[in-house]
Coordinates of C-alpha atoms in Angstrom, one line a residue:
Chain A
M15 CA 20.8 -19.1 -35.3
S16 CA 23.7 -21.2 -33.4
L17 CA 24.8 -21.6 -29.7
D18 CA 28.1 -21.4 -29.0
R19 CA 29.9 -23.6 -25.7
S20 CA 29.2 -20.0 -23.5
D21 CA 26.4 -20.3 -24.5
V22 CA 25.0 -23.8 -23.4
E23 CA 27.0 -23.1 -20.8
Q24 CA 24.6 -20.7 -19.9
I25 CA 21.3 -22.5 -20.5
A26 CA 22.5 -25.0 -18.2
H27 CA 22.8 -22.9 -16.0
L28 CA 20.0 -21.2 -15.9
A29 CA 18.4 -24.9 -15.1
R30 CA 20.8 -25.1 -13.0
L31 CA 22.4 -29.1 -14.8
Q32 CA 25.8 -30.0 -13.9
I33 CA 27.4 -30.5 -17.2
D34 CA 30.5 -32.8 -17.8
A35 CA 32.8 -30.2 -20.0
T36 CA 33.6 -33.1 -21.9
D37 CA 30.3 -33.3 -22.9
I38 CA 29.6 -29.0 -23.9
D39 CA 30.3 -29.9 -27.6
S40 CA 27.4 -32.7 -28.1
Y41 CA 25.0 -30.7 -26.1
G42 CA 25.7 -27.9 -28.4
Q43 CA 24.7 -30.5 -31.4
S44 CA 21.5 -30.9 -30.3
L45 CA 20.2 -28.2 -29.4
N46 CA 21.2 -26.8 -32.4
S47 CA 19.8 -29.3 -34.5
I48 CA 16.5 -28.4 -32.2
L49 CA 17.4 -24.8 -33.1
G50 CA 17.3 -26.0 -36.5
L51 CA 13.8 -26.8 -36.7
V52 CA 13.0 -23.9 -35.3
D53 CA 14.0 -21.9 -37.6
Q54 CA 12.5 -23.8 -40.5
M55 CA 8.3 -23.4 -38.5
Q56 CA 10.0 -20.0 -38.6
A57 CA 10.2 -19.9 -42.6
T58 CA 6.7 -20.7 -42.6
N59 CA 4.1 -17.4 -43.6
T60 CA 2.7 -17.0 -40.9
D61 CA 0.6 -13.3 -41.7
G62 CA -3.1 -13.7 -39.9
V63 CA -2.2 -16.4 -37.8
E64 CA -2.8 -15.6 -34.4
P65 CA -0.6 -16.9 -31.5
L66 CA -1.8 -19.7 -30.1
A67 CA -1.1 -20.0 -26.7
H68 CA -2.6 -23.4 -26.1
P69 CA -3.7 -26.5 -28.7
L70 CA -7.0 -27.5 -26.9
D71 CA -10.1 -25.3 -28.2
A72 CA -11.2 -24.8 -24.2
V73 CA -11.8 -22.3 -22.3
Q74 CA -9.8 -22.1 -18.0
R75 CA -12.3 -23.4 -15.8
L76 CA -12.6 -21.7 -12.2
R77 CA -12.8 -22.8 -9.0
A78 CA -14.9 -21.5 -6.1
D79 CA -12.9 -19.5 -3.4
V80 CA -13.7 -22.2 -0.3
V81 CA -11.0 -23.9 1.4
T82 CA -11.5 -27.3 0.6
E83 CA -7.5 -28.3 1.3
P84 CA -6.7 -29.6 5.0
N85 CA -4.0 -29.5 7.1
Q86 CA -1.6 -31.6 6.0
R87 CA 1.2 -30.3 6.5
D88 CA 3.3 -33.9 8.6
A89 CA 2.0 -36.4 5.3
L90 CA 3.3 -34.1 3.0
Q91 CA 6.9 -33.5 4.8
A92 CA 6.8 -37.1 5.9
V93 CA 9.4 -36.8 2.6
A94 CA 11.5 -34.1 3.2
P95 CA 15.4 -34.4 3.4
A96 CA 15.4 -31.5 7.1
T97 CA 13.0 -30.4 8.4
E98 CA 12.5 -28.2 11.9
E99 CA 9.5 -26.0 13.9
G100 CA 7.6 -26.8 10.6
L101 CA 9.6 -24.5 7.9
F102 CA 11.3 -26.6 5.5
L103 CA 15.1 -27.0 5.7
V104 CA 17.1 -26.2 1.9
P105 CA 20.9 -25.5 1.5
K106 CA 21.3 -21.5 2.6
V107 CA 20.6 -19.2 -0.5
I108 CA 21.2 -16.2 0.8
E109 CA 24.2 -13.9 -0.7
Chain B
M14 CA 22.3 21.9 -14.0
E15 CA 18.6 20.8 -13.7
W16 CA 17.7 17.4 -13.2
E17 CA 14.1 15.7 -14.0
V18 CA 12.8 12.8 -12.1
V19 CA 11.1 9.7 -14.3
I20 CA 9.1 7.3 -12.3
G21 CA 7.5 4.5 -12.9
L22 CA 5.9 2.0 -10.5
E23 CA 5.2 -1.9 -10.3
I24 CA 3.0 -2.9 -7.2
H25 CA 2.0 -6.0 -5.4
V26 CA -1.3 -6.2 -4.2
Q27 CA -2.7 -9.7 -2.4
L28 CA -5.7 -10.1 -3.1
A29 CA -8.4 -10.9 -0.3
T30 CA -9.4 -13.7 -1.7
K31 CA -10.4 -17.4 1.0
T32 CA -8.0 -19.7 -1.2
K33 CA -4.8 -19.2 -2.8
I34 CA -5.0 -18.4 -6.8
F35 CA -4.5 -22.4 -7.9
S36 CA -5.4 -24.8 -5.3
G37 CA -8.0 -24.9 -2.3
A38 CA -5.9 -23.6 1.1
S39 CA -6.5 -20.9 2.9
T40 CA -4.4 -17.4 2.9
A41 CA -5.3 -16.7 6.9
F42 CA -2.5 -14.8 8.0
G43 CA -0.2 -15.5 10.6
A44 CA -0.6 -19.4 10.4
E45 CA 1.9 -21.9 11.4
P46 CA 4.2 -22.6 9.3
N47 CA 3.4 -25.4 6.3
T48 CA -0.3 -25.7 7.2
Q49 CA -1.9 -23.7 4.5
A50 CA 0.4 -25.3 1.9
C51 CA -1.2 -27.7 0.3
A52 CA 0.2 -30.3 -2.7
V53 CA -0.2 -28.3 -5.2
D54 CA 1.6 -25.4 -3.8
L55 CA 4.5 -27.8 -2.4
A56 CA 4.2 -28.4 -6.5
L57 CA 3.7 -32.2 -6.3
P58 CA 4.6 -34.8 -8.7
G59 CA 0.4 -34.7 -10.7
T60 CA -1.2 -32.1 -9.6
L61 CA -2.6 -29.5 -11.2
P62 CA -3.6 -25.5 -10.7
V63 CA -7.2 -24.7 -11.3
F64 CA -8.4 -21.1 -11.5
N65 CA -10.2 -19.2 -7.9
E66 CA -13.6 -17.3 -10.0
N67 CA -12.6 -14.9 -6.4
A68 CA -9.1 -13.6 -7.6
L69 CA -10.6 -13.4 -11.2
R70 CA -13.6 -11.1 -10.5
M71 CA -11.7 -9.3 -7.9
A72 CA -8.6 -8.6 -10.8
V73 CA -11.7 -7.2 -12.8
M74 CA -13.2 -5.0 -10.0
F75 CA -9.8 -3.2 -9.9
G76 CA -9.7 -2.9 -13.1
L77 CA -12.9 -0.7 -13.5
A78 CA -11.7 0.7 -11.0
V79 CA -8.9 2.3 -12.9
N80 CA -11.2 3.0 -16.0
A81 CA -8.7 0.6 -17.7
E82 CA -9.4 -1.9 -20.7
I83 CA -10.5 -5.8 -19.1
G84 CA -8.8 -8.4 -20.9
K85 CA -11.6 -11.1 -22.8
R86 CA -8.8 -13.1 -23.1
S87 CA -5.9 -13.8 -20.3
V88 CA -3.2 -15.6 -20.7
F89 CA -0.9 -17.6 -17.6
E90 CA 2.3 -17.8 -18.2
R91 CA 5.5 -19.3 -16.5
K92 CA 8.1 -17.2 -15.2
N93 CA 11.5 -19.2 -14.9
Y94 CA 14.0 -19.6 -11.8
F95 CA 15.0 -21.0 -9.1
Y96 CA 14.4 -20.1 -5.5
P97 CA 13.5 -22.9 -2.6
D98 CA 10.3 -20.5 -1.7
L99 CA 9.9 -21.1 -5.3
P100 CA 8.4 -24.9 -5.3
K101 CA 7.4 -25.2 -9.3
G102 CA 10.7 -23.6 -10.4
Y103 CA 8.7 -21.0 -12.2
Q104 CA 6.4 -18.3 -11.8
T105 CA 2.9 -18.2 -13.0
T106 CA 2.0 -14.8 -14.2
Q107 CA 0.5 -13.4 -17.4
L108 CA 2.6 -11.0 -19.7
A109 CA 1.3 -11.1 -23.0
E110 CA -2.3 -10.8 -22.6
P111 CA -3.2 -9.9 -18.9
I112 CA -6.7 -9.8 -17.4
V113 CA -6.7 -5.4 -17.1
G114 CA -4.9 -3.5 -20.2
P115 CA -4.0 0.5 -20.3
G116 CA -6.0 2.1 -17.5
Y117 CA -5.4 5.3 -15.3
V118 CA -6.1 7.1 -12.4
D119 CA -5.1 10.9 -11.3
I120 CA -3.3 11.9 -8.4
E121 CA -2.5 15.3 -6.5
T122 CA 0.4 15.4 -3.8
E123 CA -0.1 17.5 -1.1
E124 CA 1.3 20.8 -2.5
G125 CA -1.5 20.6 -4.7
V126 CA 0.6 19.2 -8.1
Q127 CA -2.4 17.0 -10.2
R128 CA -1.4 14.8 -12.7
R129 CA -2.6 11.4 -14.4
V130 CA -0.6 8.2 -14.2
R131 CA -1.5 6.3 -17.0
L132 CA -1.4 1.9 -16.2
H133 CA 0.8 -0.3 -18.7
H134 CA -1.7 -3.1 -17.6
A135 CA -1.8 -4.8 -14.4
H136 CA -1.7 -8.8 -14.7
L137 CA -2.6 -11.5 -12.2
E138 CA 0.2 -13.9 -10.8
E139 CA 0.9 -16.0 -7.6
D140 CA 2.6 -15.0 -4.9
A141 CA 5.8 -17.3 -3.3
G142 CA 6.5 -17.9 -0.1
K143 CA 9.3 -16.8 2.5
S144 CA 12.7 -18.1 3.3
L145 CA 14.0 -17.6 6.9
H146 CA 17.0 -17.1 7.0
E147 CA 17.9 -17.2 10.9
D148 CA 20.3 -20.3 11.8
F149 CA 18.5 -23.6 11.6
H150 CA 22.0 -25.2 11.6
G151 CA 23.8 -22.6 8.6
M152 CA 21.1 -24.2 6.5
S153 CA 17.8 -21.3 5.6
G154 CA 13.8 -22.5 6.9
I155 CA 11.7 -22.3 4.4
D156 CA 7.6 -21.2 5.0
L157 CA 5.1 -22.1 2.2
N158 CA 2.0 -20.7 3.5
R159 CA 2.0 -17.4 1.2
A160 CA 3.3 -19.8 -2.0
G161 CA -0.4 -19.6 -4.6
T162 CA -1.2 -15.8 -2.7
P163 CA -3.4 -14.7 -5.7
L164 CA -1.4 -10.9 -6.4
V165 CA -2.4 -8.6 -8.6
E166 CA 0.8 -6.7 -10.0
I167 CA 0.0 -3.1 -11.4
V168 CA 2.5 -1.7 -13.6
S169 CA 2.2 1.8 -14.0
E170 CA 3.8 4.2 -17.1
P171 CA 6.5 6.4 -15.7
D172 CA 4.8 9.0 -15.4
M173 CA 5.4 10.0 -11.9
R174 CA 8.1 12.9 -11.5
S175 CA 8.8 12.9 -7.8
S176 CA 8.9 10.7 -4.7
R177 CA 5.6 13.3 -3.5
E178 CA 3.9 12.5 -7.0
A179 CA 5.3 8.3 -7.0
A180 CA 4.0 8.2 -2.6
A181 CA 0.3 9.6 -4.1
Y182 CA 0.3 7.2 -6.1
A183 CA 0.7 4.7 -4.1
R184 CA -1.9 6.3 -1.5
K185 CA -4.4 6.2 -4.7
I186 CA -3.7 2.8 -5.6
H187 CA -4.2 1.2 -1.7
A188 CA -6.9 3.3 -1.4
I189 CA -9.0 2.1 -4.7
V190 CA -7.9 -1.9 -3.6
T191 CA -9.3 -1.4 0.2
T192 CA -12.9 0.2 -1.1
L193 CA -13.0 -2.2 -3.7
G194 CA -12.5 -4.1 -0.4
I195 CA -9.7 -6.8 -2.8
C196 CA -6.8 -6.3 -0.4
D197 CA -6.7 -5.7 3.7
G198 CA -4.2 -2.9 2.4
N199 CA -1.6 -3.9 5.6
M200 CA 0.8 -3.3 4.2
A201 CA 3.4 -3.6 7.4
E202 CA 2.1 -7.5 6.7
G203 CA 3.1 -7.8 2.9
S204 CA -0.4 -6.9 1.6
M205 CA 1.0 -4.5 -0.9
R206 CA 4.5 -4.1 -2.2
C207 CA 6.1 -2.2 -4.1
D208 CA 8.8 -1.5 -6.5
C209 CA 10.4 1.9 -8.0
N210 CA 11.5 2.6 -11.0
V211 CA 14.1 5.4 -11.1
S212 CA 15.9 7.5 -13.8
V213 CA 17.6 11.2 -14.0
R214 CA 18.1 13.1 -16.7
P215 CA 18.5 17.0 -17.6
K216 CA 15.3 19.5 -17.8
G217 CA 13.7 19.6 -21.1
E218 CA 15.9 16.4 -22.5
E219 CA 13.3 13.1 -23.5
K220 CA 15.0 10.3 -24.3
L221 CA 15.0 8.4 -20.7
G222 CA 18.1 7.4 -18.6
T223 CA 19.2 4.3 -17.7
R224 CA 16.7 3.2 -14.3
T225 CA 17.4 1.6 -11.6
E226 CA 14.8 -0.6 -9.2
L227 CA 14.4 0.0 -6.5
K228 CA 12.7 -3.6 -4.6
N229 CA 10.0 -4.4 -2.3
I230 CA 9.1 -1.2 -0.5
N231 CA 6.3 -1.0 2.2
S232 CA 5.5 2.0 3.4
F233 CA 4.7 5.2 2.0
R234 CA 7.2 6.9 3.9
F235 CA 9.8 4.7 2.9
I236 CA 8.8 5.0 -0.9
E237 CA 9.2 9.1 -0.7
R238 CA 13.0 8.4 1.2
A239 CA 14.3 5.2 -1.1
I240 CA 13.6 7.4 -4.0
D241 CA 15.0 10.9 -2.2
T242 CA 17.6 8.5 -2.0
E243 CA 18.0 6.7 -4.7
V244 CA 17.8 9.9 -7.5
A245 CA 20.7 12.0 -4.8
R246 CA 22.9 8.6 -5.9
Q247 CA 22.3 9.5 -9.1
I248 CA 23.1 13.2 -10.0
D249 CA 26.2 12.8 -7.6
L250 CA 27.6 9.6 -9.9
I251 CA 26.7 11.6 -13.1
E252 CA 27.8 15.3 -12.1
D253 CA 31.2 13.3 -11.1
G254 CA 31.5 12.3 -14.4
G255 CA 30.4 8.4 -13.8
T256 CA 27.4 6.3 -15.6
V257 CA 24.4 4.8 -13.6
V258 CA 24.2 1.0 -13.9
Q259 CA 21.2 -0.7 -14.4
E260 CA 19.8 -3.3 -11.5
T261 CA 18.1 -3.6 -8.7
R262 CA 18.9 -2.2 -5.9
L263 CA 17.6 -2.6 -1.7
Y264 CA 16.7 0.1 0.2
D265 CA 18.0 0.6 3.5
P266 CA 15.4 2.4 5.8
D267 CA 17.7 2.1 8.8
K268 CA 21.1 3.0 6.7
N269 CA 19.2 5.5 4.9
E270 CA 20.9 3.6 2.1
T271 CA 20.3 2.3 -1.5
R272 CA 22.5 -0.7 -2.8
S273 CA 23.1 -3.2 -5.8
M274 CA 21.8 -6.4 -5.8
R275 CA 23.7 -7.2 -9.3
S276 CA 24.8 -10.4 -8.0
K277 CA 21.0 -11.9 -8.4
E278 CA 20.7 -9.9 -11.9
E279 CA 23.1 -12.1 -13.5
A280 CA 20.8 -14.9 -14.6
N281 CA 17.9 -12.4 -15.2
D282 CA 16.5 -14.5 -18.7
Y283 CA 13.1 -15.8 -17.0
R284 CA 12.3 -18.0 -20.2
Y285 CA 8.5 -17.1 -20.7
F286 CA 6.7 -19.1 -21.8
P287 CA 2.4 -20.1 -22.0
C288 CA 1.5 -22.1 -19.2
P289 CA 0.1 -25.1 -20.5
D290 CA -0.9 -26.4 -17.2
L291 CA -3.8 -23.7 -17.7
L292 CA -6.1 -22.6 -20.9
P293 CA -7.1 -19.1 -21.8
V294 CA -8.8 -17.6 -19.5
V295 CA -11.5 -16.3 -21.5
I296 CA -14.5 -13.7 -19.8
D297 CA -17.7 -12.0 -21.5
D298 CA -19.9 -8.6 -22.1
S299 CA -22.2 -9.3 -19.1
Y300 CA -19.7 -10.6 -17.3
I301 CA -17.3 -7.5 -16.6
E302 CA -20.7 -5.0 -16.1
A303 CA -22.3 -7.6 -13.7
I304 CA -19.3 -6.4 -11.4
R305 CA -18.9 -3.4 -12.6
K306 CA -22.3 -3.4 -11.1
T307 CA -20.8 -4.1 -7.9
L308 CA -18.3 -1.4 -7.5
P309 CA -18.9 0.6 -4.5
E310 CA -18.0 4.0 -4.1
L311 CA -14.4 5.1 -5.0
P312 CA -12.6 7.7 -3.7
D313 CA -12.5 10.2 -6.4
A314 CA -16.2 9.6 -5.9
R315 CA -15.8 10.3 -2.5
R316 CA -13.3 12.8 -2.2
D317 CA -16.4 15.1 -4.3
R318 CA -19.0 14.2 -2.5
F319 CA -16.7 14.8 1.1
M320 CA -16.5 18.5 -0.2
S321 CA -20.4 18.7 -1.7
E322 CA -22.1 17.1 0.9
Y323 CA -20.6 18.1 4.0
N324 CA -19.0 21.5 2.9
L325 CA -15.0 20.4 3.4
S326 CA -12.0 21.6 1.7
E327 CA -10.9 19.7 -1.2
Y328 CA -7.4 18.5 1.0
D329 CA -10.0 17.9 3.6
A330 CA -12.0 15.6 1.7
G331 CA -9.1 13.9 -0.1
V332 CA -7.3 13.2 3.3
L333 CA -10.9 11.7 4.5
S334 CA -11.9 9.8 1.8
G335 CA -7.6 8.5 0.9
Y336 CA -8.6 5.3 2.8
S337 CA -11.2 3.9 2.7
A338 CA -11.5 2.5 6.9
Q339 CA -11.0 6.2 7.3
A340 CA -13.2 7.1 4.9
D341 CA -16.1 5.5 6.8
Y342 CA -15.2 6.2 10.7
Y343 CA -15.8 10.1 9.2
E344 CA -19.0 9.6 8.0
Q345 CA -20.3 7.5 11.1
V346 CA -18.6 10.1 13.1
V347 CA -20.5 12.8 10.8
K348 CA -24.1 11.2 11.1
L349 CA -23.6 11.2 15.9
S350 CA -22.0 15.1 16.2
G351 CA -24.2 16.1 13.6
D352 CA -21.0 17.5 12.3
A353 CA -19.1 17.6 9.2
K354 CA -15.6 20.2 10.0
L355 CA -15.7 19.5 13.7
S356 CA -15.6 15.7 12.5
A357 CA -13.0 16.3 10.4
N358 CA -10.7 18.1 12.5
W359 CA -10.9 15.6 15.0
V360 CA -10.3 12.5 12.7
M361 CA -7.5 14.5 10.9
G362 CA -6.1 15.5 14.2
E363 CA -6.7 14.1 17.5
L364 CA -7.4 10.7 16.8
A365 CA -4.8 10.4 13.3
K366 CA -2.3 11.7 16.0
Y367 CA -3.1 9.4 18.6
L368 CA -3.5 6.7 15.2
N369 CA -0.1 7.5 14.1
Q370 CA 1.7 8.2 17.8
N371 CA 0.7 4.3 18.6
D372 CA 1.6 2.4 14.7
T373 CA -1.8 1.5 14.8
D374 CA -5.1 1.1 12.2
I375 CA -8.2 3.1 12.3
K376 CA -9.5 -0.1 11.8
Q377 CA -8.2 -1.0 15.2
S378 CA -8.6 2.2 17.2
P379 CA -8.9 2.0 20.7
V380 CA -11.6 5.4 20.5
S381 CA -14.3 4.3 18.2
A382 CA -16.4 5.9 15.6
E383 CA -19.6 6.3 18.5
Q384 CA -17.6 7.3 21.5
L385 CA -15.8 9.8 19.3
G386 CA -19.0 10.9 18.1
G387 CA -20.3 10.8 21.9
L388 CA -17.4 13.2 22.3
L389 CA -18.4 15.8 19.9
V390 CA -21.4 15.9 21.0
R391 CA -20.8 17.4 24.4
I392 CA -18.8 19.8 23.0
K393 CA -21.4 21.1 20.2
D394 CA -24.1 21.0 23.5
N395 CA -21.7 23.1 26.1
T396 CA -21.3 20.0 27.9
I397 CA -17.1 20.8 27.5
S398 CA -14.1 23.2 26.1
G399 CA -13.2 22.2 22.8
N400 CA -9.6 21.7 25.3
I401 CA -11.2 19.6 27.9
A402 CA -12.2 17.8 24.6
K403 CA -8.5 16.8 24.2
K404 CA -8.2 15.5 28.3
V405 CA -11.3 12.9 28.1
F406 CA -9.9 11.9 24.5
E407 CA -6.7 11.1 26.2
I408 CA -9.1 9.3 29.3
M409 CA -10.6 7.4 26.3
W410 CA -7.9 6.3 23.9
S411 CA -5.9 4.4 26.7
K412 CA -8.9 3.4 29.4
G413 CA -12.2 3.6 27.4
G414 CA -15.8 4.5 28.7
S415 CA -18.1 6.2 26.9
A416 CA -17.6 10.4 26.6
D417 CA -20.3 11.2 28.9
E418 CA -19.1 8.3 31.8
I419 CA -15.4 9.6 31.5
I420 CA -17.2 14.0 32.2
E421 CA -19.0 12.6 35.4
A422 CA -16.5 10.2 36.8
E423 CA -13.4 12.9 36.0
G424 CA -15.4 16.1 37.0
L425 CA -14.7 17.7 33.5
K426 CA -18.5 19.7 33.5
Q427 CA -17.9 22.4 32.0
V428 CA -18.8 25.6 34.7
T429 CA -21.9 27.7 32.1
D430 CA -23.2 29.0 35.5
T431 CA -23.0 32.5 35.2
G432 CA -23.2 33.8 38.5
A433 CA -20.0 31.7 39.3
I434 CA -18.0 32.5 36.6
E435 CA -18.4 36.4 37.4
K436 CA -17.3 35.4 40.5
I437 CA -13.5 33.8 39.3
V438 CA -13.6 36.5 37.3
D439 CA -14.1 40.0 39.9
D440 CA -11.0 37.3 41.9
V441 CA -8.7 37.6 38.8
I442 CA -9.8 41.0 38.4
A443 CA -8.8 41.7 41.9
S444 CA -5.8 40.0 42.0
C445 CA -4.1 41.7 38.6
T446 CA -4.5 44.8 39.0
K447 CA -0.8 45.4 36.9
Q448 CA -2.5 44.0 34.2
V449 CA -6.0 45.5 34.9
D450 CA -4.3 49.4 34.5
Q451 CA -2.5 48.6 31.2
Y452 CA -5.8 47.2 30.1
K453 CA -7.2 50.6 30.7
A454 CA -4.3 52.5 29.6
A455 CA -4.7 50.4 25.6
E456 CA -6.3 52.1 22.7
P457 CA -9.3 50.2 22.7
E458 CA -8.7 48.7 19.8
K459 CA -5.7 46.2 21.3
R460 CA -8.1 45.4 24.3
G461 CA -8.8 43.1 23.0
K462 CA -6.5 41.0 22.1
M463 CA -5.1 41.5 25.8
I464 CA -8.6 39.5 27.4
G465 CA -5.7 36.9 26.4
F466 CA -4.0 37.4 29.5
F467 CA -6.9 37.4 31.7
M468 CA -8.9 34.5 30.3
G469 CA -6.1 32.2 30.9
Q470 CA -6.7 33.2 34.5
V471 CA -9.6 32.3 34.6
M472 CA -9.2 28.8 33.2
K473 CA -6.7 28.0 35.1
A474 CA -8.4 28.8 38.4
T475 CA -11.0 26.5 36.9
G476 CA -9.0 23.9 35.9
G477 CA -9.9 24.9 32.1
K478 CA -13.6 24.1 33.3
A479 CA -15.3 27.6 32.8
N480 CA -17.0 27.6 29.3
P481 CA -15.1 30.0 27.1
G482 CA -17.2 31.2 25.1
A483 CA -19.2 32.7 28.5
V484 CA -15.7 33.6 29.6
T485 CA -15.4 36.0 27.2
G486 CA -18.0 37.9 27.5
I487 CA -18.4 39.0 31.0
L488 CA -14.3 39.8 31.1
K489 CA -14.7 42.0 28.4
Q490 CA -18.4 43.1 30.2
K491 CA -16.2 43.6 32.8
L492 CA -13.2 45.4 32.3
D493 CA -14.9 47.3 30.0
A494 CA -17.3 48.9 32.9
L495 CA -13.7 49.8 35.0
C496 CA -12.5 51.8 31.8
D497 CA -15.6 54.3 31.7

């Protein structure tokens, strides 16, 4: 599998990354070399091997359904660039 | 051409846990913005999710209630997309290994169409926050109280063939989750939301047509209307030589139309992968069986019991058992009144009418089951007639009070004193000579119907308080005596 310029632009868009047009080729090369490694791994015969969701040989711990988090809005919003009436303000997103 | 409609539903059910799926923040509805959004919900760096056992238990309950295989191992994955009400930049959800595998529910429409709807699977995931687009100086406001609220997303197979079936299926899911107590079922508050996948194909065709997805419908009525509208649009489009485009559409209830949300569709690549912050969830048979023992009586079983225990028709039993709060209310009324059929008529009739007109959930009904039961007792013992009871009910609804208090205060007690009724009947017969002559001239078998007129006169004279049974008897006796 090999990526062309439009693939790189699409990936950047999905990740909301702004990239210079002059850098697209070099990003493409870097990504392609990663995909080359993936191709190499995919060539390995994995018949009968279960997909691995997690490398640790452990299972999820569970939490009791009890409220443990008090209201810390003031502290948590202290780092927000803009708030009003308790809301976080962000650039308008509606289309 | 004859068209067949094919519908599959994705229903999101908010689980009634006290806390979020991955944090200890409260999920209570209606709190001040962002007062129930902790560092985990805000995705601050260094925070890690810890899975809520109650959310797992509720999902398993649902799976057992819909005859599904329970995933003894389930895995959380990340669904990646960017939106300001999703602070992590991904939704934690399940894809390849969900908690609930294939199952089914049986539905019946009002027209009596029965169908088994297969469930593809149901999975656990987290809800997003809310974006408020009122004008904050050209910005949007974000409330993350809802972020991280546990959801079960229930995905059906495309097994429904009409909007009625889709609504009946949604009602059945609603009945199941409210009976299980895993969801409050409040659709107006968004506790249950529905996406409908709709396509059409020529009747007899096996291949599915191109589908569109109608997003975020939050009432049973809108499910029907949105699907009907979309089906008409697709058929018109195809018959005019066009083709249906696979896309997400939004239903506008005010204009009764669906419209494209295509612009959001362009980057529909979620790049799922297993969440490295959460380990596989593993449960065993004993965990599942312990939950199975806690299951309450489910809607289908309750309907069957209502039919056998209370002798109700399948339709009545289905309606009453269709919502657990209503079924509970009904059973309490039966207990107090001792009359299953009368109770059914009142709960599905007068009470339902007032609840609908006032857009009130039965849980918030101003007339309690005790009050209604007390009212029916007074119909049964002939203190009041059915018609007067409606008047009492109206006062009960608007002003409160027990049936006995209202009957007393309003002087509505039925006149059962035969002497008093006879006197009124005599007056009516004396003043309605024309109708009496007609009665006398009529064939005997037609006279029964004509009594209705005199009955009306007597009721008018007594303000509806005369006992209808006693009036009929006396009227018949006195009128027939005139005919001899």
